[in-house]
């Protein structure tokens, strides 16, 4: 059996130790996992100002659990500021200015040139490599990968701590902006049903693109997606796929199955920084 590096080994490394929270389950579980072993641990959250209300509530709950403040970066310059700077061009998987301006650059500016151990919540059962800073003073650390923790372990950590999963988890499994272009088709439908006001706000961004026409989902506008016939078709397909998946993997939880079905609807793997 492989020997795992004890968490206390990281704690003794000189420099600042930081968990960059996304408001999602994995980075939250990581903060809980490390909490009692790295007393000097700091927590930050790069706020896009466009997260779901459930995400802000989850972060407040986590802050109370950790009994330490979560530094919220970008107090003045959220998504709308940078959208203006980019001339109204909505970000996309191809031109992902939002992650750089709202997540990477604020984090790098916040830590400056100090030695930083940046803890990342990528799990052992994920194929993702995660964001690695080009700044030599920032070293990423992957405790879940190193310790072989997978989705079941993450759910257990969250359940045992009393934090549980984020409220949005039954209909959307990725943290981040409510209009994130990485959302799967079923998650847009979830947004329309749970937060019709935010869906309308997302739609408004599409209609305000000036002479250029930008859509969050490049192949279809949100106005087209919300057409009753289209919604009915998406929901029907979702139910059929969910049932097929349930028969194929009867041992898995409903949340697991929903995640798999959503993944299969769109093949984008999501953002390594925002969706943790
Ligand atoms: S959640 Fe999506 S839209 Fe928001 S910053 Fe991240 S990649 Fe961009």
PDB file of C-alpha atoms and ligand atoms in Angstrom:
ATOM      1  CA  UNK A   1       0.000   0.000   0.000  1.00  0.00           C
ATOM      2  CA  UNK A   2       1.331   3.489  -0.889  1.00  0.00           C
ATOM      3  CA  UNK A   3       2.271   5.713   2.039  1.00  0.00           C
ATOM      4  CA  UNK A   4       0.485   9.069   1.905  1.00  0.00           C
ATOM      5  CA  UNK A   5       2.167  12.291   2.827  1.00  0.00           C
ATOM      6  CA  UNK A   6       0.591  13.392   6.155  1.00  0.00           C
ATOM      7  CA  UNK A   7      -1.123  16.780   6.023  1.00  0.00           C
ATOM      8  CA  UNK A   8       1.145  17.992   8.842  1.00  0.00           C
ATOM      9  CA  UNK A   9       4.099  17.767   6.416  1.00  0.00           C
ATOM     10  CA  UNK A  10       2.529  20.489   4.314  1.00  0.00           C
ATOM     11  CA  UNK A  11       1.743  22.548   7.401  1.00  0.00           C
ATOM     12  CA  UNK A  12       5.439  22.788   8.251  1.00  0.00           C
ATOM     13  CA  UNK A  13       6.373  24.299   4.884  1.00  0.00           C
ATOM     14  CA  UNK A  14       7.355  27.971   5.188  1.00  0.00           C
ATOM     15  CA  UNK A  15       5.078  30.410   3.346  1.00  0.00           C
ATOM     16  CA  UNK A  16       1.364  31.141   3.199  1.00  0.00           C
ATOM     17  CA  UNK A  17      -1.108  28.297   2.847  1.00  0.00           C
ATOM     18  CA  UNK A  18      -4.270  29.123   0.945  1.00  0.00           C
ATOM     19  CA  UNK A  19      -7.428  27.335  -0.146  1.00  0.00           C
ATOM     20  CA  UNK A  20      -9.023  29.124  -3.079  1.00  0.00           C
ATOM     21  CA  UNK A  21     -12.737  28.399  -2.613  1.00  0.00           C
ATOM     22  CA  UNK A  22     -15.133  28.319  -5.548  1.00  0.00           C
ATOM     23  CA  UNK A  23     -18.356  27.826  -3.582  1.00  0.00           C
ATOM     24  CA  UNK A  24     -18.529  24.273  -4.901  1.00  0.00           C
ATOM     25  CA  UNK A  25     -18.419  20.970  -3.054  1.00  0.00           C
ATOM     26  CA  UNK A  26     -14.808  19.926  -3.714  1.00  0.00           C
ATOM     27  CA  UNK A  27     -13.034  23.084  -2.559  1.00  0.00           C
ATOM     28  CA  UNK A  28     -15.398  23.218   0.427  1.00  0.00           C
ATOM     29  CA  UNK A  29     -14.575  19.621   1.374  1.00  0.00           C
ATOM     30  CA  UNK A  30     -10.889  20.449   0.985  1.00  0.00           C
ATOM     31  CA  UNK A  31     -11.121  23.373   3.409  1.00  0.00           C
ATOM     32  CA  UNK A  32     -12.791  21.058   5.934  1.00  0.00           C
ATOM     33  CA  UNK A  33     -10.279  18.261   5.311  1.00  0.00           C
ATOM     34  CA  UNK A  34      -7.298  20.532   6.016  1.00  0.00           C
ATOM     35  CA  UNK A  35      -8.794  22.768   8.691  1.00  0.00           C
ATOM     36  CA  UNK A  36      -7.519  21.018  11.815  1.00  0.00           C
ATOM     37  CA  UNK A  37      -4.116  20.125  10.397  1.00  0.00           C
ATOM     38  CA  UNK A  38      -2.895  23.436   8.980  1.00  0.00           C
ATOM     39  CA  UNK A  39      -3.672  26.074  11.600  1.00  0.00           C
ATOM     40  CA  UNK A  40      -2.279  28.939   9.512  1.00  0.00           C
ATOM     41  CA  UNK A  41      -4.556  28.069   6.567  1.00  0.00           C
ATOM     42  CA  UNK A  42      -6.194  31.029   4.817  1.00  0.00           C
ATOM     43  CA  UNK A  43      -9.342  30.958   2.721  1.00  0.00           C
ATOM     44  CA  UNK A  44     -10.177  33.147  -0.223  1.00  0.00           C
ATOM     45  CA  UNK A  45     -13.034  33.439  -2.686  1.00  0.00           C
ATOM     46  CA  UNK A  46     -12.727  35.354  -5.966  1.00  0.00           C
ATOM     47  CA  UNK A  47     -16.194  36.841  -6.324  1.00  0.00           C
ATOM     48  CA  UNK A  48     -17.524  37.305  -9.856  1.00  0.00           C
ATOM     49  CA  UNK A  49     -20.583  39.128  -8.360  1.00  0.00           C
ATOM     50  CA  UNK A  50     -22.674  36.752 -10.481  1.00  0.00           C
ATOM     51  CA  UNK A  51     -22.833  33.622  -8.383  1.00  0.00           C
ATOM     52  CA  UNK A  52     -26.077  31.932  -7.447  1.00  0.00           C
ATOM     53  CA  UNK A  53     -27.624  33.098  -4.151  1.00  0.00           C
ATOM     54  CA  UNK A  54     -27.169  29.507  -2.922  1.00  0.00           C
ATOM     55  CA  UNK A  55     -23.415  29.849  -3.410  1.00  0.00           C
ATOM     56  CA  UNK A  56     -23.171  32.983  -1.283  1.00  0.00           C
ATOM     57  CA  UNK A  57     -25.252  31.269   1.416  1.00  0.00           C
ATOM     58  CA  UNK A  58     -23.033  28.180   1.282  1.00  0.00           C
ATOM     59  CA  UNK A  59     -19.919  30.324   1.689  1.00  0.00           C
ATOM     60  CA  UNK A  60     -21.426  32.100   4.703  1.00  0.00           C
ATOM     61  CA  UNK A  61     -22.224  28.722   6.236  1.00  0.00           C
ATOM     62  CA  UNK A  62     -18.686  27.510   5.572  1.00  0.00           C
ATOM     63  CA  UNK A  63     -17.205  30.656   7.107  1.00  0.00           C
ATOM     64  CA  UNK A  64     -19.174  29.965  10.297  1.00  0.00           C
ATOM     65  CA  UNK A  65     -18.008  26.352  10.271  1.00  0.00           C
ATOM     66  CA  UNK A  66     -14.338  27.249   9.753  1.00  0.00           C
ATOM     67  CA  UNK A  67     -14.524  30.057  12.308  1.00  0.00           C
ATOM     68  CA  UNK A  68     -12.162  32.049  10.159  1.00  0.00           C
ATOM     69  CA  UNK A  69     -12.900  34.760   7.609  1.00  0.00           C
ATOM     70  CA  UNK A  70     -13.019  33.959   3.930  1.00  0.00           C
ATOM     71  CA  UNK A  71     -11.311  36.847   2.114  1.00  0.00           C
ATOM     72  CA  UNK A  72     -13.587  37.920  -0.731  1.00  0.00           C
ATOM     73  CA  UNK A  73     -11.597  39.330  -3.632  1.00  0.00           C
ATOM     74  CA  UNK A  74     -12.890  41.672  -6.376  1.00  0.00           C
ATOM     75  CA  UNK A  75     -15.022  43.848  -4.068  1.00  0.00           C
ATOM     76  CA  UNK A  76     -15.414  46.549  -6.757  1.00  0.00           C
ATOM     77  CA  UNK A  77     -14.694  44.927 -10.082  1.00  0.00           C
ATOM     78  CA  UNK A  78     -17.038  42.097 -10.856  1.00  0.00           C
ATOM     79  CA  UNK A  79     -18.122  40.555 -14.145  1.00  0.00           C
ATOM     80  CA  UNK A  80     -19.917  43.663 -15.448  1.00  0.00           C
ATOM     81  CA  UNK A  81     -16.825  45.831 -15.092  1.00  0.00           C
ATOM     82  CA  UNK A  82     -14.776  43.455 -17.237  1.00  0.00           C
ATOM     83  CA  UNK A  83     -17.580  42.921 -19.737  1.00  0.00           C
ATOM     84  CA  UNK A  84     -17.458  46.685 -20.363  1.00  0.00           C
ATOM     85  CA  UNK A  85     -13.686  46.512 -20.765  1.00  0.00           C
ATOM     86  CA  UNK A  86     -14.139  43.774 -23.369  1.00  0.00           C
ATOM     87  CA  UNK A  87     -16.636  45.846 -25.331  1.00  0.00           C
ATOM     88  CA  UNK A  88     -19.650  43.704 -24.429  1.00  0.00           C
ATOM     89  CA  UNK A  89     -18.104  40.501 -25.783  1.00  0.00           C
ATOM     90  CA  UNK A  90     -19.452  37.630 -23.709  1.00  0.00           C
ATOM     91  CA  UNK A  91     -16.773  35.163 -22.614  1.00  0.00           C
ATOM     92  CA  UNK A  92     -16.757  31.656 -24.051  1.00  0.00           C
ATOM     93  CA  UNK A  93     -14.736  28.461 -23.792  1.00  0.00           C
ATOM     94  CA  UNK A  94     -12.583  29.809 -26.631  1.00  0.00           C
ATOM     95  CA  UNK A  95     -12.167  33.354 -25.262  1.00  0.00           C
ATOM     96  CA  UNK A  96     -12.285  32.823 -21.533  1.00  0.00           C
ATOM     97  CA  UNK A  97     -11.347  36.302 -20.349  1.00  0.00           C
ATOM     98  CA  UNK A  98     -13.615  35.910 -17.296  1.00  0.00           C
ATOM     99  CA  UNK A  99     -11.482  33.294 -15.549  1.00  0.00           C
ATOM    100  CA  UNK A 100      -8.316  35.320 -16.095  1.00  0.00           C
ATOM    101  CA  UNK A 101      -9.792  38.656 -14.989  1.00  0.00           C
ATOM    102  CA  UNK A 102     -12.016  37.428 -12.157  1.00  0.00           C
ATOM    103  CA  UNK A 103     -10.140  34.451 -10.763  1.00  0.00           C
ATOM    104  CA  UNK A 104      -6.480  34.155 -11.788  1.00  0.00           C
ATOM    105  CA  UNK A 105      -5.293  37.773 -11.826  1.00  0.00           C
ATOM    106  CA  UNK A 106      -7.036  38.798  -8.564  1.00  0.00           C
ATOM    107  CA  UNK A 107      -5.554  35.761  -6.801  1.00  0.00           C
ATOM    108  CA  UNK A 108      -2.059  36.445  -8.117  1.00  0.00           C
ATOM    109  CA  UNK A 109      -2.312  40.131  -7.198  1.00  0.00           C
ATOM    110  CA  UNK A 110      -3.585  39.242  -3.706  1.00  0.00           C
ATOM    111  CA  UNK A 111      -0.642  36.941  -2.916  1.00  0.00           C
ATOM    112  CA  UNK A 112       2.011  39.122  -4.583  1.00  0.00           C
ATOM    113  CA  UNK A 113       5.487  37.626  -4.497  1.00  0.00           C
ATOM    114  CA  UNK A 114       5.218  35.712  -1.246  1.00  0.00           C
ATOM    115  CA  UNK A 115       5.766  31.964  -1.156  1.00  0.00           C
ATOM    116  CA  UNK A 116       2.322  30.392  -1.553  1.00  0.00           C
ATOM    117  CA  UNK A 117       1.076  26.845  -1.142  1.00  0.00           C
ATOM    118  CA  UNK A 118      -2.167  26.846  -3.054  1.00  0.00           C
ATOM    119  CA  UNK A 119      -4.405  23.881  -2.156  1.00  0.00           C
ATOM    120  CA  UNK A 120      -6.585  22.629  -5.002  1.00  0.00           C
ATOM    121  CA  UNK A 121      -9.639  20.361  -4.588  1.00  0.00           C
ATOM    122  CA  UNK A 122      -9.235  18.171  -7.665  1.00  0.00           C
ATOM    123  CA  UNK A 123     -10.139  14.600  -6.726  1.00  0.00           C
ATOM    124  CA  UNK A 124      -8.319  11.350  -7.386  1.00  0.00           C
ATOM    125  CA  UNK A 125     -11.180  10.143  -9.610  1.00  0.00           C
ATOM    126  CA  UNK A 126     -10.998  13.136 -11.971  1.00  0.00           C
ATOM    127  CA  UNK A 127      -8.942  13.348 -15.140  1.00  0.00           C
ATOM    128  CA  UNK A 128      -8.388  17.076 -14.652  1.00  0.00           C
ATOM    129  CA  UNK A 129      -4.946  18.481 -14.003  1.00  0.00           C
ATOM    130  CA  UNK A 130      -6.082  21.825 -12.555  1.00  0.00           C
ATOM    131  CA  UNK A 131      -4.756  25.321 -12.994  1.00  0.00           C
ATOM    132  CA  UNK A 132      -1.066  25.769 -12.331  1.00  0.00           C
ATOM    133  CA  UNK A 133       0.152  29.326 -11.959  1.00  0.00           C
ATOM    134  CA  UNK A 134       2.961  30.533 -14.147  1.00  0.00           C
ATOM    135  CA  UNK A 135       4.245  32.513 -11.132  1.00  0.00           C
ATOM    136  CA  UNK A 136       7.149  30.591  -9.559  1.00  0.00           C
ATOM    137  CA  UNK A 137       6.207  31.614  -6.013  1.00  0.00           C
ATOM    138  CA  UNK A 138       2.831  29.783  -6.209  1.00  0.00           C
ATOM    139  CA  UNK A 139       2.958  26.006  -5.832  1.00  0.00           C
ATOM    140  CA  UNK A 140      -0.261  24.023  -6.240  1.00  0.00           C
ATOM    141  CA  UNK A 141      -0.899  21.179  -3.800  1.00  0.00           C
ATOM    142  CA  UNK A 142      -3.465  18.446  -4.530  1.00  0.00           C
ATOM    143  CA  UNK A 143      -4.287  16.672  -1.244  1.00  0.00           C
ATOM    144  CA  UNK A 144      -7.271  14.702  -2.610  1.00  0.00           C
ATOM    145  CA  UNK A 145      -5.224  13.393  -5.514  1.00  0.00           C
ATOM    146  CA  UNK A 146      -2.269  12.583  -3.279  1.00  0.00           C
ATOM    147  CA  UNK A 147      -4.452  10.828  -0.715  1.00  0.00           C
ATOM    148  CA  UNK A 148      -6.614   9.033  -3.283  1.00  0.00           C
ATOM    149  CA  UNK A 149      -9.920  10.683  -2.240  1.00  0.00           C
ATOM    150  CA  UNK A 150     -12.809  10.335  -4.664  1.00  0.00           C
ATOM    151  CA  UNK A 151     -16.388  11.608  -4.946  1.00  0.00           C
ATOM    152  CA  UNK A 152     -17.687   9.270  -2.229  1.00  0.00           C
ATOM    153  CA  UNK A 153     -15.055  10.576   0.207  1.00  0.00           C
ATOM    154  CA  UNK A 154     -15.975  14.168  -0.620  1.00  0.00           C
ATOM    155  CA  UNK A 155     -19.665  13.505   0.027  1.00  0.00           C
ATOM    156  CA  UNK A 156     -18.752  11.797   3.304  1.00  0.00           C
ATOM    157  CA  UNK A 157     -16.572  14.737   4.465  1.00  0.00           C
ATOM    158  CA  UNK A 158     -19.388  17.175   3.698  1.00  0.00           C
ATOM    159  CA  UNK A 159     -22.051  15.017   5.366  1.00  0.00           C
ATOM    160  CA  UNK A 160     -20.008  14.377   8.514  1.00  0.00           C
ATOM    161  CA  UNK A 161     -19.167  18.065   8.925  1.00  0.00           C
ATOM    162  CA  UNK A 162     -22.834  19.043   8.645  1.00  0.00           C
ATOM    163  CA  UNK A 163     -22.074  21.299   5.661  1.00  0.00           C
ATOM    164  CA  UNK A 164     -23.728  18.936   3.187  1.00  0.00           C
ATOM    165  CA  UNK A 165     -23.799  19.647  -0.527  1.00  0.00           C
ATOM    166  CA  UNK A 166     -24.533  23.112  -1.924  1.00  0.00           C
ATOM    167  CA  UNK A 167     -28.291  23.767  -2.226  1.00  0.00           C
ATOM    168  CA  UNK A 168     -28.132  23.987  -6.010  1.00  0.00           C
ATOM    169  CA  UNK A 169     -26.601  20.536  -6.319  1.00  0.00           C
ATOM    170  CA  UNK A 170     -29.788  18.652  -7.174  1.00  0.00           C
ATOM    171  CA  UNK A 171     -30.180  20.592 -10.438  1.00  0.00           C
ATOM    172  CA  UNK A 172     -26.739  21.970 -11.151  1.00  0.00           C
ATOM    173  CA  UNK A 173     -23.448  20.401 -10.304  1.00  0.00           C
ATOM    174  CA  UNK A 174     -20.981  23.113 -11.244  1.00  0.00           C
ATOM    175  CA  UNK A 175     -20.271  26.172  -9.145  1.00  0.00           C
ATOM    176  CA  UNK A 176     -19.617  29.554 -10.762  1.00  0.00           C
ATOM    177  CA  UNK A 177     -21.556  32.330 -12.437  1.00  0.00           C
ATOM    178  CA  UNK A 178     -25.266  31.697 -12.907  1.00  0.00           C
ATOM    179  CA  UNK A 179     -24.816  32.299 -16.632  1.00  0.00           C
ATOM    180  CA  UNK A 180     -21.649  30.251 -17.046  1.00  0.00           C
ATOM    181  CA  UNK A 181     -21.264  29.123 -20.650  1.00  0.00           C
ATOM    182  CA  UNK A 182     -20.003  25.788 -19.351  1.00  0.00           C
ATOM    183  CA  UNK A 183     -23.462  24.987 -18.017  1.00  0.00           C
ATOM    184  CA  UNK A 184     -24.962  21.855 -19.459  1.00  0.00           C
ATOM    185  CA  UNK A 185     -28.328  22.036 -21.240  1.00  0.00           C
ATOM    186  CA  UNK A 186     -30.192  20.552 -18.261  1.00  0.00           C
ATOM    187  CA  UNK A 187     -28.594  23.090 -15.923  1.00  0.00           C
ATOM    188  CA  UNK A 188     -29.895  25.990 -18.018  1.00  0.00           C
ATOM    189  CA  UNK A 189     -33.346  24.451 -17.714  1.00  0.00           C
ATOM    190  CA  UNK A 190     -32.767  24.212 -13.947  1.00  0.00           C
ATOM    191  CA  UNK A 191     -31.857  27.901 -13.863  1.00  0.00           C
ATOM    192  CA  UNK A 192     -34.995  28.786 -15.794  1.00  0.00           C
ATOM    193  CA  UNK A 193     -37.146  26.855 -13.321  1.00  0.00           C
ATOM    194  CA  UNK A 194     -35.402  27.722 -10.027  1.00  0.00           C
ATOM    195  CA  UNK A 195     -34.291  31.270 -10.788  1.00  0.00           C
ATOM    196  CA  UNK A 196     -36.379  32.668 -13.650  1.00  0.00           C
ATOM    197  CA  UNK A 197     -35.145  36.181 -12.786  1.00  0.00           C
ATOM    198  CA  UNK A 198     -31.515  35.117 -13.244  1.00  0.00           C
ATOM    199  CA  UNK A 199     -32.390  33.302 -16.461  1.00  0.00           C
ATOM    200  CA  UNK A 200     -33.912  36.552 -17.736  1.00  0.00           C
ATOM    201  CA  UNK A 201     -30.806  38.435 -16.654  1.00  0.00           C
ATOM    202  CA  UNK A 202     -28.628  35.970 -18.564  1.00  0.00           C
ATOM    203  CA  UNK A 203     -30.892  36.409 -21.582  1.00  0.00           C
ATOM    204  CA  UNK A 204     -30.553  40.175 -21.336  1.00  0.00           C
ATOM    205  CA  UNK A 205     -26.768  39.914 -21.700  1.00  0.00           C
ATOM    206  CA  UNK A 206     -27.351  38.163 -25.030  1.00  0.00           C
ATOM    207  CA  UNK A 207     -29.610  40.913 -26.313  1.00  0.00           C
ATOM    208  CA  UNK A 208     -27.242  43.700 -25.249  1.00  0.00           C
ATOM    209  CA  UNK A 209     -24.255  42.604 -27.292  1.00  0.00           C
ATOM    210  CA  UNK A 210     -24.460  45.640 -29.626  1.00  0.00           C
ATOM    211  CA  UNK A 211     -23.867  45.008 -33.324  1.00  0.00           C
ATOM    212  CA  UNK A 212     -22.254  41.625 -32.622  1.00  0.00           C
ATOM    213  CA  UNK A 213     -24.583  38.798 -31.569  1.00  0.00           C
ATOM    214  CA  UNK A 214     -23.230  36.787 -28.644  1.00  0.00           C
ATOM    215  CA  UNK A 215     -24.868  33.747 -27.098  1.00  0.00           C
ATOM    216  CA  UNK A 216     -23.825  31.943 -23.922  1.00  0.00           C
ATOM    217  CA  UNK A 217     -24.525  28.667 -25.654  1.00  0.00           C
ATOM    218  CA  UNK A 218     -23.006  29.276 -28.988  1.00  0.00           C
ATOM    219  CA  UNK A 219     -25.390  27.056 -30.941  1.00  0.00           C
ATOM    220  CA  UNK A 220     -28.656  28.338 -29.471  1.00  0.00           C
ATOM    221  CA  UNK A 221     -29.876  31.533 -27.812  1.00  0.00           C
ATOM    222  CA  UNK A 222     -31.532  31.457 -24.395  1.00  0.00           C
ATOM    223  CA  UNK A 223     -34.735  32.763 -26.028  1.00  0.00           C
ATOM    224  CA  UNK A 224     -34.734  29.665 -28.254  1.00  0.00           C
ATOM    225  CA  UNK A 225     -33.902  27.345 -25.375  1.00  0.00           C
ATOM    226  CA  UNK A 226     -36.858  28.522 -23.290  1.00  0.00           C
ATOM    227  CA  UNK A 227     -39.408  27.863 -25.997  1.00  0.00           C
ATOM    228  CA  UNK A 228     -41.997  25.482 -24.435  1.00  0.00           C
ATOM    229  CA  UNK A 229     -41.490  22.797 -27.122  1.00  0.00           C
ATOM    230  CA  UNK A 230     -37.735  22.881 -26.690  1.00  0.00           C
ATOM    231  CA  UNK A 231     -38.016  22.705 -22.886  1.00  0.00           C
ATOM    232  CA  UNK A 232     -40.398  19.780 -23.166  1.00  0.00           C
ATOM    233  CA  UNK A 233     -38.004  17.955 -25.495  1.00  0.00           C
ATOM    234  CA  UNK A 234     -34.968  18.542 -23.213  1.00  0.00           C
ATOM    235  CA  UNK A 235     -36.862  17.306 -20.163  1.00  0.00           C
ATOM    236  CA  UNK A 236     -38.186  14.237 -21.952  1.00  0.00           C
ATOM    237  CA  UNK A 237     -34.682  13.318 -23.174  1.00  0.00           C
ATOM    238  CA  UNK A 238     -33.295  13.881 -19.687  1.00  0.00           C
ATOM    239  CA  UNK A 239     -35.844  11.520 -18.086  1.00  0.00           C
ATOM    240  CA  UNK A 240     -35.164   8.809 -20.682  1.00  0.00           C
ATOM    241  CA  UNK A 241     -31.379   9.067 -20.190  1.00  0.00           C
ATOM    242  CA  UNK A 242     -31.736   9.086 -16.412  1.00  0.00           C
ATOM    243  CA  UNK A 243     -33.807   5.904 -16.507  1.00  0.00           C
ATOM    244  CA  UNK A 244     -31.303   4.218 -18.836  1.00  0.00           C
ATOM    245  CA  UNK A 245     -28.470   5.214 -16.512  1.00  0.00           C
ATOM    246  CA  UNK A 246     -30.390   3.976 -13.456  1.00  0.00           C
ATOM    247  CA  UNK A 247     -30.853   0.567 -15.049  1.00  0.00           C
ATOM    248  CA  UNK A 248     -27.211   0.449 -16.104  1.00  0.00           C
ATOM    249  CA  UNK A 249     -25.826   1.468 -12.686  1.00  0.00           C
ATOM    250  CA  UNK A 250     -28.412   0.546 -10.021  1.00  0.00           C
ATOM    251  CA  UNK A 251     -25.827   0.928  -7.240  1.00  0.00           C
ATOM    252  CA  UNK A 252     -25.304   4.682  -7.786  1.00  0.00           C
ATOM    253  CA  UNK A 253     -27.081   7.522  -5.996  1.00  0.00           C
ATOM    254  CA  UNK A 254     -29.590   9.678  -7.840  1.00  0.00           C
ATOM    255  CA  UNK A 255     -27.238  12.678  -7.640  1.00  0.00           C
ATOM    256  CA  UNK A 256     -24.486  10.634  -9.215  1.00  0.00           C
ATOM    257  CA  UNK A 257     -26.759   9.543 -12.018  1.00  0.00           C
ATOM    258  CA  UNK A 258     -27.996  13.095 -12.633  1.00  0.00           C
ATOM    259  CA  UNK A 259     -24.356  14.210 -12.866  1.00  0.00           C
ATOM    260  CA  UNK A 260     -23.561  11.527 -15.411  1.00  0.00           C
ATOM    261  CA  UNK A 261     -26.605  12.365 -17.528  1.00  0.00           C
ATOM    262  CA  UNK A 262     -25.778  16.094 -17.456  1.00  0.00           C
ATOM    263  CA  UNK A 263     -22.188  15.320 -18.432  1.00  0.00           C
ATOM    264  CA  UNK A 264     -23.350  13.263 -21.381  1.00  0.00           C
ATOM    265  CA  UNK A 265     -25.637  16.038 -22.628  1.00  0.00           C
ATOM    266  CA  UNK A 266     -22.691  18.342 -23.317  1.00  0.00           C
ATOM    267  CA  UNK A 267     -19.129  17.234 -23.666  1.00  0.00           C
ATOM    268  CA  UNK A 268     -17.374  20.300 -22.209  1.00  0.00           C
ATOM    269  CA  UNK A 269     -15.469  19.382 -19.077  1.00  0.00           C
ATOM    270  CA  UNK A 270     -15.910  22.779 -17.442  1.00  0.00           C
ATOM    271  CA  UNK A 271     -13.492  25.190 -15.854  1.00  0.00           C
ATOM    272  CA  UNK A 272     -10.595  23.877 -13.736  1.00  0.00           C
ATOM    273  CA  UNK A 273     -10.728  26.966 -11.558  1.00  0.00           C
ATOM    274  CA  UNK A 274     -14.375  27.990 -11.224  1.00  0.00           C
ATOM    275  CA  UNK A 275     -15.869  24.505 -10.916  1.00  0.00           C
ATOM    276  CA  UNK A 276     -14.313  22.969  -7.848  1.00  0.00           C
TER     277      UNK A 276
HETATM  278  S1  LIG B   1     -18.005  30.446 -13.804  1.00  0.00           S
HETATM  279 FE1  LIG B   1     -17.941  30.370 -16.033  1.00  0.00          FE
HETATM  280  S2  LIG B   1     -18.558  32.451 -16.681  1.00  0.00           S
HETATM  281 FE2  LIG B   1     -17.985  32.573 -14.526  1.00  0.00          FE
HETATM  282  S3  LIG B   1     -15.829  33.147 -14.509  1.00  0.00           S
HETATM  283 FE3  LIG B   1     -15.911  30.915 -14.442  1.00  0.00          FE
HETATM  284  S4  LIG B   1     -15.767  30.209 -16.584  1.00  0.00           S
HETATM  285 FE4  LIG B   1     -16.308  32.406 -16.583  1.00  0.00          FE
END
